CSV table of C-alpha atoms in Angstrom, one decimal:
chain,number,residue,atom,x,y,z
A,158,MET,CA,-80.0,153.6,40.1
A,159,GLU,CA,-79.2,156.5,42.5
A,160,LYS,CA,-76.4,154.5,44.1
A,161,SER,CA,-75.0,153.7,40.7
A,162,LEU,CA,-75.2,157.4,39.7
A,163,ALA,CA,-73.5,158.5,42.9
A,164,SER,CA,-70.7,156.0,42.3
A,165,THR,CA,-70.2,157.2,38.7
A,166,ILE,CA,-70.1,160.8,39.9
A,167,ALA,CA,-67.5,159.9,42.6
A,168,ARG,CA,-65.3,158.2,40.0
A,169,PHE,CA,-65.4,161.3,37.8
A,170,THR,CA,-64.7,163.8,40.6
A,171,ASP,CA,-61.7,161.7,41.5
A,172,LEU,CA,-60.2,162.7,38.1
A,173,LEU,CA,-60.3,166.4,38.9
A,174,MET,CA,-57.2,168.3,40.1
A,175,ASP,CA,-59.4,170.4,42.2
A,176,ALA,CA,-61.1,168.9,45.3
A,177,VAL,CA,-64.9,168.5,45.5
A,178,CYS,CA,-66.4,168.6,49.0
A,179,MET,CA,-69.9,168.3,50.4
A,180,VAL,CA,-70.7,169.6,53.9
A,181,ASP,CA,-74.0,169.1,55.7
A,182,ALA,CA,-75.9,171.7,57.6
A,183,ASP,CA,-73.9,170.9,60.8
A,184,GLY,CA,-70.7,171.7,59.1
A,185,ARG,CA,-69.4,168.1,58.7
A,186,PHE,CA,-67.9,166.6,55.6
A,187,VAL,CA,-70.1,164.0,54.0
A,188,PHE,CA,-68.2,163.6,50.7
A,189,VAL,CA,-64.7,164.5,49.5
A,190,SER,CA,-63.0,163.6,46.3
A,191,ALA,CA,-59.6,162.0,46.0
A,192,ALA,CA,-57.9,165.4,45.4
A,193,CYS,CA,-58.6,166.3,49.0
A,194,GLU,CA,-55.8,164.0,50.2
A,195,ARG,CA,-53.3,165.8,48.0
A,196,ILE,CA,-54.5,169.2,49.1
A,197,PHE,CA,-55.3,168.6,52.8
A,198,GLY,CA,-53.1,165.6,53.6
A,199,TYR,CA,-56.0,163.6,55.0
A,200,ALA,CA,-57.4,160.4,53.3
A,201,PRO,CA,-61.0,160.8,52.1
A,202,GLN,CA,-62.2,158.4,54.8
A,203,GLU,CA,-60.5,160.4,57.5
A,204,MET,CA,-62.2,163.6,56.5
A,205,ILE,CA,-65.7,162.2,56.4
A,206,GLY,CA,-67.5,163.2,59.6
A,207,MET,CA,-64.9,165.9,60.5
A,208,GLN,CA,-66.0,169.4,61.3
A,209,MET,CA,-65.0,171.6,58.4
A,210,ILE,CA,-64.2,174.6,60.6
A,211,ASN,CA,-61.6,172.5,62.6
A,212,LEU,CA,-59.4,172.3,59.6
A,213,VAL,CA,-59.5,176.1,58.9
A,214,ALA,CA,-56.6,178.2,60.2
A,215,PRO,CA,-57.7,179.8,63.5
A,216,ALA,CA,-57.2,183.3,62.1
A,217,ASP,CA,-59.6,182.6,59.2
A,218,ARG,CA,-62.4,180.8,61.1
A,219,GLU,CA,-64.7,183.7,61.9
A,220,ARG,CA,-64.9,185.0,58.3
A,221,THR,CA,-65.2,181.4,57.0
A,222,LEU,CA,-68.2,180.7,59.2
A,223,ALA,CA,-69.7,184.0,58.1
A,224,ALA,CA,-69.2,183.0,54.4
A,225,ALA,CA,-70.8,179.6,55.1
A,226,ARG,CA,-73.9,181.2,56.6
A,227,SER,CA,-74.2,183.5,53.6
A,228,ILE,CA,-74.0,180.5,51.2
A,229,MET,CA,-76.7,178.7,53.2
A,230,ASP,CA,-78.9,181.8,52.9
A,231,GLY,CA,-78.8,181.3,49.1
A,232,GLN,CA,-75.9,183.5,48.1
A,233,PRO,CA,-73.4,181.4,46.1
A,234,ASN,CA,-69.7,182.4,46.4
A,235,SER,CA,-67.3,181.7,43.6
A,236,ARG,CA,-64.0,183.2,44.8
A,237,PHE,CA,-63.8,182.9,48.6
A,238,GLU,CA,-60.2,182.4,49.9
A,239,ASN,CA,-59.0,181.1,53.3
A,240,ARG,CA,-56.3,179.0,54.8
A,241,TYR,CA,-56.4,175.4,56.0
A,242,VAL,CA,-54.0,173.5,58.2
A,243,ARG,CA,-52.9,170.3,56.5
A,244,LYS,CA,-52.5,167.1,58.4
A,245,ASP,CA,-48.7,167.7,58.5
A,246,GLY,CA,-49.2,171.1,60.0
A,247,LYS,CA,-48.4,173.1,56.9
A,248,ILE,CA,-50.6,176.0,55.8
A,249,VAL,CA,-52.4,175.7,52.5
A,250,HIS,CA,-54.3,178.5,50.7
A,251,ILE,CA,-57.6,177.6,49.2
A,252,MET,CA,-59.9,179.3,46.7
A,253,TRP,CA,-63.5,178.0,47.0
A,254,SER,CA,-66.5,178.0,44.7
A,255,ALA,CA,-69.5,177.0,46.7
A,256,ARG,CA,-73.3,177.0,46.7
A,257,TRP,CA,-76.1,175.6,48.9
A,258,SER,CA,-78.3,172.7,47.8
A,259,GLU,CA,-81.6,173.2,49.6
A,260,ALA,CA,-83.0,169.9,48.4
A,261,ASP,CA,-80.0,167.9,49.7
A,262,GLN,CA,-79.3,170.2,52.7
A,263,LEU,CA,-75.6,170.3,51.6
A,264,ARG,CA,-73.0,172.9,50.8
A,265,VAL,CA,-71.3,171.7,47.6
A,266,ALA,CA,-67.9,173.3,47.0
A,267,VAL,CA,-64.9,173.0,44.7
A,268,ALA,CA,-61.6,173.8,46.3
A,269,ARG,CA,-58.5,174.9,44.4
A,270,ASP,CA,-55.0,174.9,46.0
A,271,VAL,CA,-53.6,178.4,45.3
A,272,THR,CA,-50.7,178.1,47.8
A,273,ALA,CA,-48.0,178.3,45.1
A,274,THR,CA,-49.6,181.4,43.6
A,275,LYS,CA,-50.0,183.1,47.1
A,276,GLN,CA,-46.4,182.3,47.9
A,277,ALA,CA,-45.2,183.7,44.7
A,278,GLU,CA,-47.2,186.9,45.3
A,279,ALA,CA,-45.9,187.1,48.8
A,280,MET,CA,-42.3,186.7,47.7
A,281,GLN,CA,-42.7,189.4,45.0
A,282,TYR,CA,-44.3,191.7,47.5
A,283,THR,CA,-41.6,191.0,50.1
A,284,LEU,CA,-38.7,191.6,47.7
A,285,TYR,CA,-40.3,194.8,46.6
A,286,ALA,CA,-41.0,195.9,50.2
A,287,ILE,CA,-37.4,195.2,51.2
A,288,SER,CA,-36.1,197.2,48.3
A,289,GLU,CA,-38.4,200.1,49.3
A,290,ALA,CA,-37.2,199.8,52.9
A,291,ALA,CA,-33.6,200.1,51.8
A,292,HIS,CA,-34.3,203.4,50.0
A,293,ALA,CA,-36.7,204.8,52.7
A,294,SER,CA,-34.5,204.1,55.8
A,295,ASP,CA,-32.0,206.7,57.0
A,296,ASN,CA,-30.0,204.3,59.3
A,297,LEU,CA,-29.5,200.7,60.1
A,298,PRO,CA,-31.8,200.5,63.1
A,299,ALA,CA,-34.7,201.9,61.0
A,300,LEU,CA,-33.9,199.5,58.3
A,301,PHE,CA,-33.9,196.5,60.7
A,302,GLU,CA,-37.2,197.5,62.1
A,303,ARG,CA,-38.8,197.7,58.6
A,304,ILE,CA,-37.4,194.4,57.5
A,305,HIS,CA,-38.7,192.8,60.8
A,306,GLY,CA,-42.2,194.0,59.9
A,307,ILE,CA,-41.9,192.8,56.3
A,308,ILE,CA,-40.6,189.3,57.1
A,309,GLY,CA,-43.0,189.0,60.1
A,310,ALA,CA,-45.9,189.4,57.6
A,311,MET,CA,-44.6,186.5,55.6
A,312,LEU,CA,-43.5,184.1,58.3
A,313,PRO,CA,-44.4,183.7,62.0
A,314,ALA,CA,-41.7,185.5,64.0
A,315,ALA,CA,-42.0,185.9,67.7
A,316,GLY,CA,-38.4,186.9,67.7
A,317,PHE,CA,-36.2,188.5,65.0
A,318,ALA,CA,-32.5,189.2,65.0
A,319,VAL,CA,-29.7,190.5,62.8
A,320,ALA,CA,-26.1,189.7,63.7
A,321,LEU,CA,-23.4,191.4,61.7
A,322,ARG,CA,-19.7,190.6,61.3
A,323,GLY,CA,-17.2,193.2,62.6
A,324,GLU,CA,-15.1,194.9,59.9
A,325,LEU,CA,-11.8,194.0,61.7
A,326,ASP,CA,-12.2,190.8,63.8
A,327,GLU,CA,-15.3,189.4,62.0
A,328,CYS,CA,-16.9,188.5,65.3
A,329,LEU,CA,-20.7,188.5,65.3
A,330,GLN,CA,-22.4,191.4,67.0
A,331,PHE,CA,-26.2,191.5,67.4
A,332,ALA,CA,-27.1,194.7,65.7
A,333,TYR,CA,-30.9,194.1,66.2
A,334,TYR,CA,-32.8,191.8,68.5
A,335,VAL,CA,-36.4,191.6,69.4
A,336,ASN,CA,-38.4,188.8,71.0
A,337,ALA,CA,-41.8,188.2,72.4
A,338,ASN,CA,-40.6,188.4,76.0
A,339,GLY,CA,-39.1,191.9,75.6
A,340,SER,CA,-35.6,190.8,76.5
A,341,ALA,CA,-32.9,193.1,75.3
A,342,ALA,CA,-30.2,190.3,75.5
A,343,PRO,CA,-30.1,187.6,72.8
A,344,HIS,CA,-31.1,184.2,73.9
A,345,PRO,CA,-28.1,181.8,74.3
A,346,VAL,CA,-29.6,179.6,71.5
A,347,ALA,CA,-29.7,182.7,69.2
A,348,ARG,CA,-26.0,183.3,69.9
A,349,TRP,CA,-25.1,179.7,69.2
A,350,LEU,CA,-27.2,179.6,66.1
A,351,GLY,CA,-25.7,182.8,64.8
A,352,GLU,CA,-22.2,181.5,65.2
A,353,GLU,CA,-23.1,178.1,63.7
A,354,VAL,CA,-24.6,179.7,60.6
A,355,SER,CA,-21.8,182.2,60.3
A,356,ARG,CA,-19.2,179.5,60.6
A,357,SER,CA,-20.8,177.1,58.1
A,358,GLY,CA,-22.4,179.6,55.7
A,359,GLN,CA,-25.4,177.2,55.6
A,360,PRO,CA,-28.9,177.7,56.9
A,361,VAL,CA,-29.8,175.9,60.1
A,362,LEU,CA,-33.4,174.9,61.1
A,363,LEU,CA,-34.0,174.1,64.8
A,364,THR,CA,-37.3,172.3,65.8
A,365,PRO,CA,-38.2,170.0,68.7
A,366,ALA,CA,-37.2,167.2,66.4
A,367,THR,CA,-33.7,168.6,65.8
A,368,MET,CA,-32.9,169.6,69.4
A,369,THR,CA,-29.9,167.3,69.3
A,370,LEU,CA,-28.1,169.8,67.1
A,371,LEU,CA,-27.7,172.0,70.2
A,372,PRO,CA,-24.8,171.5,72.6
A,373,PRO,CA,-26.0,169.6,75.7
A,374,ALA,CA,-25.5,172.7,77.9
A,375,LEU,CA,-27.9,174.7,75.7
A,376,GLN,CA,-30.6,172.0,75.4
A,377,ALA,CA,-31.7,172.8,78.9
A,378,THR,CA,-31.9,176.5,78.4
A,379,ALA,CA,-33.8,176.0,75.1
A,380,GLY,CA,-36.7,174.8,77.2
A,381,LEU,CA,-37.1,178.3,78.5
A,382,ALA,CA,-38.1,179.6,75.1
A,383,PRO,CA,-39.9,178.3,72.0
A,384,VAL,CA,-37.7,175.7,70.3
A,385,CYS,CA,-38.2,176.7,66.7
A,386,TRP,CA,-35.6,178.8,65.0
A,387,ILE,CA,-34.3,179.5,61.5
A,388,GLY,CA,-30.9,180.9,60.9
A,389,VAL,CA,-29.7,181.9,57.4
A,390,PRO,CA,-26.6,183.6,56.2
A,391,LEU,CA,-26.6,187.2,54.9
A,392,ALA,CA,-24.4,187.2,51.8
A,393,THR,CA,-23.7,189.7,49.1
A,394,THR,CA,-21.5,189.6,46.1
A,395,HIS,CA,-18.7,190.8,48.4
A,396,GLY,CA,-19.1,187.9,50.8
A,397,ARG,CA,-21.0,187.0,54.0
A,398,ILE,CA,-21.8,190.0,56.2
A,399,GLY,CA,-23.8,188.3,58.9
A,400,VAL,CA,-26.8,186.2,59.9
A,401,LEU,CA,-30.6,186.6,60.0
A,402,LEU,CA,-32.5,184.7,62.7
A,403,LEU,CA,-36.1,184.0,63.3
A,404,GLN,CA,-37.6,182.6,66.5
A,405,GLY,CA,-41.0,181.1,66.3
A,406,GLY,CA,-43.7,181.1,68.9
A,407,GLU,CA,-47.0,179.4,69.2
A,408,ALA,CA,-48.1,180.6,65.8
A,409,SER,CA,-45.3,178.4,64.3
A,410,GLY,CA,-47.1,175.3,65.3
A,411,LEU,CA,-46.0,172.5,67.6
A,412,SER,CA,-43.6,171.1,65.0
A,413,GLY,CA,-41.8,174.5,64.5
A,414,TYR,CA,-40.7,175.9,61.2
A,415,THR,CA,-40.7,173.8,58.1
A,416,ASP,CA,-38.1,173.3,55.4
A,417,GLN,CA,-40.3,175.3,53.0
A,418,GLU,CA,-40.3,178.3,55.4
A,419,GLN,CA,-36.5,178.0,55.7
A,420,GLU,CA,-36.3,178.1,51.9
A,421,LEU,CA,-38.5,181.2,51.8
A,422,LEU,CA,-36.3,183.0,54.3
A,423,LEU,CA,-33.1,181.9,52.5
A,424,PHE,CA,-34.6,183.3,49.3
A,425,VAL,CA,-35.2,186.8,50.7
A,426,SER,CA,-32.0,186.8,52.7
A,427,ASN,CA,-30.0,187.9,49.6
A,428,GLN,CA,-32.2,191.0,49.2
A,429,VAL,CA,-32.0,191.7,52.9
A,430,ALA,CA,-28.2,191.4,52.8
A,431,THR,CA,-28.0,193.8,49.8
A,432,ALA,CA,-30.2,196.3,51.6
A,433,ILE,CA,-28.0,196.1,54.8
A,434,HIS,CA,-24.8,196.4,52.8
A,435,ARG,CA,-26.2,199.4,50.9
A,436,GLN,CA,-27.1,201.1,54.2
A,437,GLN,CA,-23.7,200.3,55.6
A,438,LEU,CA,-22.0,201.9,52.7
A,439,TYR,CA,-24.2,204.9,52.9
A,440,THR,CA,-23.6,205.3,56.6
A,441,ARG,CA,-19.8,205.0,56.1
A,442,LEU,CA,-19.8,207.6,53.3
A,443,ARG,CA,-21.9,210.0,55.3
A,444,PHE,CA,-19.6,209.5,58.3
A,445,MET,CA,-16.6,210.2,56.1
A,446,ALA,CA,-18.2,213.4,54.7
A,447,GLN,CA,-18.9,214.7,58.2
A,448,HIS,CA,-15.9,213.6,60.2
A,449,ASP,CA,-12.2,214.3,60.3
A,450,GLU,CA,-10.3,211.3,58.9
A,451,LEU,CA,-7.4,211.5,61.3
A,452,THR,CA,-9.2,211.9,64.7
A,453,GLN,CA,-12.7,210.7,63.7
A,454,LEU,CA,-14.1,213.9,65.3
A,455,PRO,CA,-16.8,215.9,63.6
A,456,ASN,CA,-15.3,218.1,60.9
A,457,ARG,CA,-15.9,221.8,60.2
A,458,ARG,CA,-19.1,221.2,58.3
A,459,LEU,CA,-20.7,219.0,61.0
A,460,PHE,CA,-19.5,221.4,63.7
A,461,HIS,CA,-21.4,224.3,62.1
A,462,ASP,CA,-24.6,222.1,61.9
A,463,ARG,CA,-24.2,221.0,65.5
A,464,LEU,CA,-23.6,224.6,66.6
A,465,GLN,CA,-26.7,225.8,64.7
A,466,MET,CA,-28.9,223.2,66.3
A,467,ALA,CA,-27.4,223.8,69.8
A,468,LEU,CA,-28.0,227.6,69.4
A,469,ALA,CA,-31.6,226.9,68.3
A,470,ARG,CA,-32.2,224.7,71.4
A,471,ALA,CA,-30.7,227.4,73.7
A,472,GLN,CA,-32.9,230.1,72.2
A,473,ARG,CA,-36.0,227.8,72.4
A,474,HIS,CA,-35.3,226.8,76.0
A,475,GLN,CA,-33.9,230.2,77.0
A,476,SER,CA,-30.7,228.4,78.3
A,477,GLU,CA,-27.0,229.2,77.8
A,478,LEU,CA,-24.2,227.5,76.0
A,479,ALA,CA,-20.4,227.9,75.8
A,480,LEU,CA,-18.2,227.7,72.7
A,481,LEU,CA,-14.5,226.8,73.3
A,482,PHE,CA,-11.8,227.4,70.6
A,483,ILE,CA,-8.6,225.4,71.3
A,484,ASP,CA,-5.3,225.8,69.6
A,485,LEU,CA,-2.3,223.6,70.5
A,486,ASN,CA,0.8,225.6,71.4
A,487,LYS,CA,4.0,225.0,69.4
A,488,PHE,CA,2.5,222.1,67.5
A,489,LYS,CA,4.7,222.9,64.4
A,490,GLN,CA,7.8,222.4,66.5
A,491,ILE,CA,6.6,218.9,67.4
A,492,ASN,CA,6.2,218.0,63.7
A,493,ASP,CA,9.6,219.5,62.9
A,494,ASP,CA,11.4,217.7,65.8
A,495,HIS,CA,9.6,214.3,65.7
A,496,GLY,CA,8.0,214.0,62.3
A,497,HIS,CA,4.4,214.3,61.1
A,498,ALA,CA,3.5,210.7,62.1
A,499,CYS,CA,4.3,211.6,65.7
A,500,GLY,CA,2.3,214.8,65.3
A,501,ASP,CA,-0.7,212.8,64.0
A,502,GLN,CA,-0.5,210.4,67.0
A,503,LEU,CA,-0.5,213.4,69.3
A,504,LEU,CA,-3.6,214.9,67.6
A,505,ARG,CA,-5.5,211.6,67.9
A,506,GLU,CA,-4.6,211.4,71.6
A,507,VAL,CA,-5.6,215.0,72.2
A,508,ALA,CA,-9.0,214.3,70.5
A,509,GLN,CA,-9.7,211.4,72.8
A,510,ARG,CA,-8.7,213.4,75.9
A,511,LEU,CA,-10.9,216.4,74.9
A,512,LYS,CA,-13.9,214.0,74.5
A,513,HIS,CA,-13.3,212.8,78.1
A,514,CYS,CA,-13.5,216.4,79.4
A,515,VAL,CA,-17.1,216.9,78.4
A,516,ARG,CA,-20.4,215.0,78.3
A,517,GLU,CA,-21.5,212.7,75.4
A,518,SER,CA,-24.2,215.2,74.6
A,519,ASP,CA,-21.6,217.9,74.0
A,520,THR,CA,-19.6,218.2,70.7
A,521,VAL,CA,-15.8,218.1,70.2
A,522,ALA,CA,-14.8,218.8,66.7
A,523,ARG,CA,-11.5,219.4,64.7
A,524,LEU,CA,-11.5,222.4,62.5
A,525,GLY,CA,-8.2,221.5,60.9
A,526,GLY,CA,-4.5,221.4,61.7
A,527,ASP,CA,-4.1,221.7,65.5
A,528,GLU,CA,-7.4,223.6,66.0
A,529,PHE,CA,-10.2,222.0,68.0
A,530,VAL,CA,-13.6,223.4,69.1
A,531,VAL,CA,-16.0,222.3,71.9
A,532,ILE,CA,-19.7,223.1,72.1
A,533,VAL,CA,-21.0,222.8,75.7
A,534,GLU,CA,-24.8,223.0,76.0
A,535,GLU,CA,-26.9,223.9,79.0
A,536,VAL,CA,-24.2,225.9,80.8
A,537,LEU,CA,-25.6,227.2,84.0
A,538,VAL,CA,-22.9,229.7,85.0
A,539,ALA,CA,-19.6,230.9,83.5
A,540,ALA,CA,-17.7,228.9,86.1
A,541,ASP,CA,-18.9,225.7,84.4
A,542,ALA,CA,-17.0,226.6,81.3
A,543,ARG,CA,-13.9,227.7,83.3
A,544,GLN,CA,-13.9,224.3,85.0
A,545,ILE,CA,-13.9,222.5,81.6
A,546,VAL,CA,-11.0,224.8,80.5
A,547,GLU,CA,-9.0,223.9,83.6
A,548,LYS,CA,-9.7,220.2,83.0
A,549,ILE,CA,-8.5,220.4,79.4
A,550,HIS,CA,-5.3,222.0,80.6
A,551,GLN,CA,-4.8,219.3,83.2
A,552,VAL,CA,-5.4,216.3,80.8
A,553,LEU,CA,-3.1,217.8,78.1
A,554,ALA,CA,-0.3,218.3,80.7
A,555,MET,CA,-0.3,214.5,81.4
A,556,PRO,CA,2.3,212.6,79.4
A,557,MET,CA,1.2,211.1,76.1
A,558,ALA,CA,2.9,207.8,75.2
A,559,LEU,CA,3.7,207.9,71.5
A,560,ALA,CA,5.6,205.7,69.1
A,561,ASP,CA,9.2,204.5,69.8
A,562,GLY,CA,8.9,205.2,73.5
A,563,LEU,CA,8.5,208.9,73.0
A,564,SER,CA,6.4,210.7,75.7
A,565,LEU,CA,5.2,214.2,75.2
A,566,THR,CA,2.9,216.7,76.9
A,567,ALA,CA,0.9,219.5,75.3
A,568,THR,CA,-0.4,222.9,76.2
A,569,ALA,CA,-3.2,224.8,74.5
A,570,SER,CA,-4.6,228.3,74.1
A,571,ILE,CA,-8.3,228.4,74.8
A,572,GLY,CA,-10.9,231.0,74.0
A,573,VAL,CA,-14.4,230.9,75.4
A,574,ALA,CA,-17.6,232.6,74.1
A,575,HIS,CA,-20.9,232.4,76.0
A,576,TYR,CA,-24.4,232.6,74.5
A,577,PRO,CA,-26.2,235.0,74.9
A,578,GLU,CA,-23.5,237.2,76.6
A,579,HIS,CA,-21.0,237.3,73.7
A,580,GLY,CA,-23.3,236.9,70.8
A,581,SER,CA,-26.8,235.9,69.6
A,582,ASP,CA,-25.9,234.2,66.4
A,583,ILE,CA,-23.3,231.7,65.1
A,584,ALA,CA,-21.0,234.3,63.5
A,585,GLN,CA,-20.8,236.4,66.6
A,586,LEU,CA,-20.0,233.5,68.9
A,587,ILE,CA,-17.3,232.1,66.6
A,588,ARG,CA,-15.7,235.5,66.1
A,589,TYR,CA,-15.6,236.1,69.9
A,590,ALA,CA,-14.2,232.7,70.8
A,591,ASP,CA,-11.6,232.9,68.0
A,592,GLN,CA,-10.5,236.3,69.2
A,593,ALA,CA,-10.4,235.1,72.8
A,594,MET,CA,-8.2,232.2,71.8
A,595,TYR,CA,-5.7,234.4,69.9
A,596,ALA,CA,-5.6,236.8,72.9
A,597,ALA,CA,-4.7,233.8,75.2
A,598,LYS,CA,-2.0,232.7,72.7
A,599,GLN,CA,-0.5,236.2,72.5
A,600,THR,CA,-0.5,236.4,76.3
A,601,LEU,CA,1.3,233.1,76.5
A,602,GLU,CA,3.9,234.2,74.0
A,603,HIS,CA,4.6,237.5,75.8
A,604,THR,CA,5.0,235.8,79.1
A,605,GLY,CA,6.8,232.7,77.8
């Protein structure tokens, strides 16, 4: 009778979409319903005798054992969630309802596969988080770092890279690259994968089973790093802007990434591309608002901001700075004799030469017309500024090759103001440098 009843119960449990499991006091499966094969990938006869905990994802084992002990102590649990590793290596999310049968010395549990629900929730969160990151990030590096963290929470990613197309030549440039080894240079496989995805516009999945996709020369180098990669295109309504790459590590499993994980990354890639494109536009607009269109130097507004910050640093550190006002001599005559296009070329060349006369930490700006200004921080003695003035005169005196074989030189009148000697605030320093520049120009006119 008992055997007949058990057989009847087994037939009915096999009709359930949820899986029914019984685990003994040693943690081994003694009964599983037919639904277990659909959920876990193992046939029922394979699961019988297996240790339950060996199927649990490593990260969830400790709390799963704690929950099992609590159930065996007489505390039923109706909504316990953990992750299992299927026979094919995929992760499945399970919601359990379980209790302990003291008479039978068994944990009886019903398992529901909630993977689809969890993935939908994760996707919704990921899309929302990427949108938030786009609004919260002030620049592209900050955005890339945020997106790395967001996607890394959804998919295993020992390495993460964003490669963007150049505006002119459309060549891929790695704008962001992080891997587990701390290498700053992208792995050769990453470069090849980026180019392949960019060329085809299609996602590419590299696993140990698809190693033959790599050129023979790269197959040897791939052995130096985990061979599991996903590359997906970054595309907006305006076209493809680059490639997003993930590099898996041990957490990805021996078989690497799955087609399902590739689909997840491809799904969020549109949101990522939109966020990057938005930040690129914002960066470009901000640059245009703060820089001179002709020379690409900081404009008057940004110059005032830079001078204010430089003066604050000098006051805080009790250091000195120099302010140079530069006005090209007889520039109007160049425009009149050779045309405004030639004058624009000369201004661009002057801007580049002025930048080479100072350090990267210093500021060269164009105030308008043929007027330039230079902020030199941490000046030790007045002779430092005089050396820069002499260097500017020297580089401007060197011939500048312009259009149609024309070669010109330039001279400039330069006025210098020192902080704190010539003023303690911005207005005083600008006024002194401006007056010194006009004095130099008048001297040149009287002697010329």
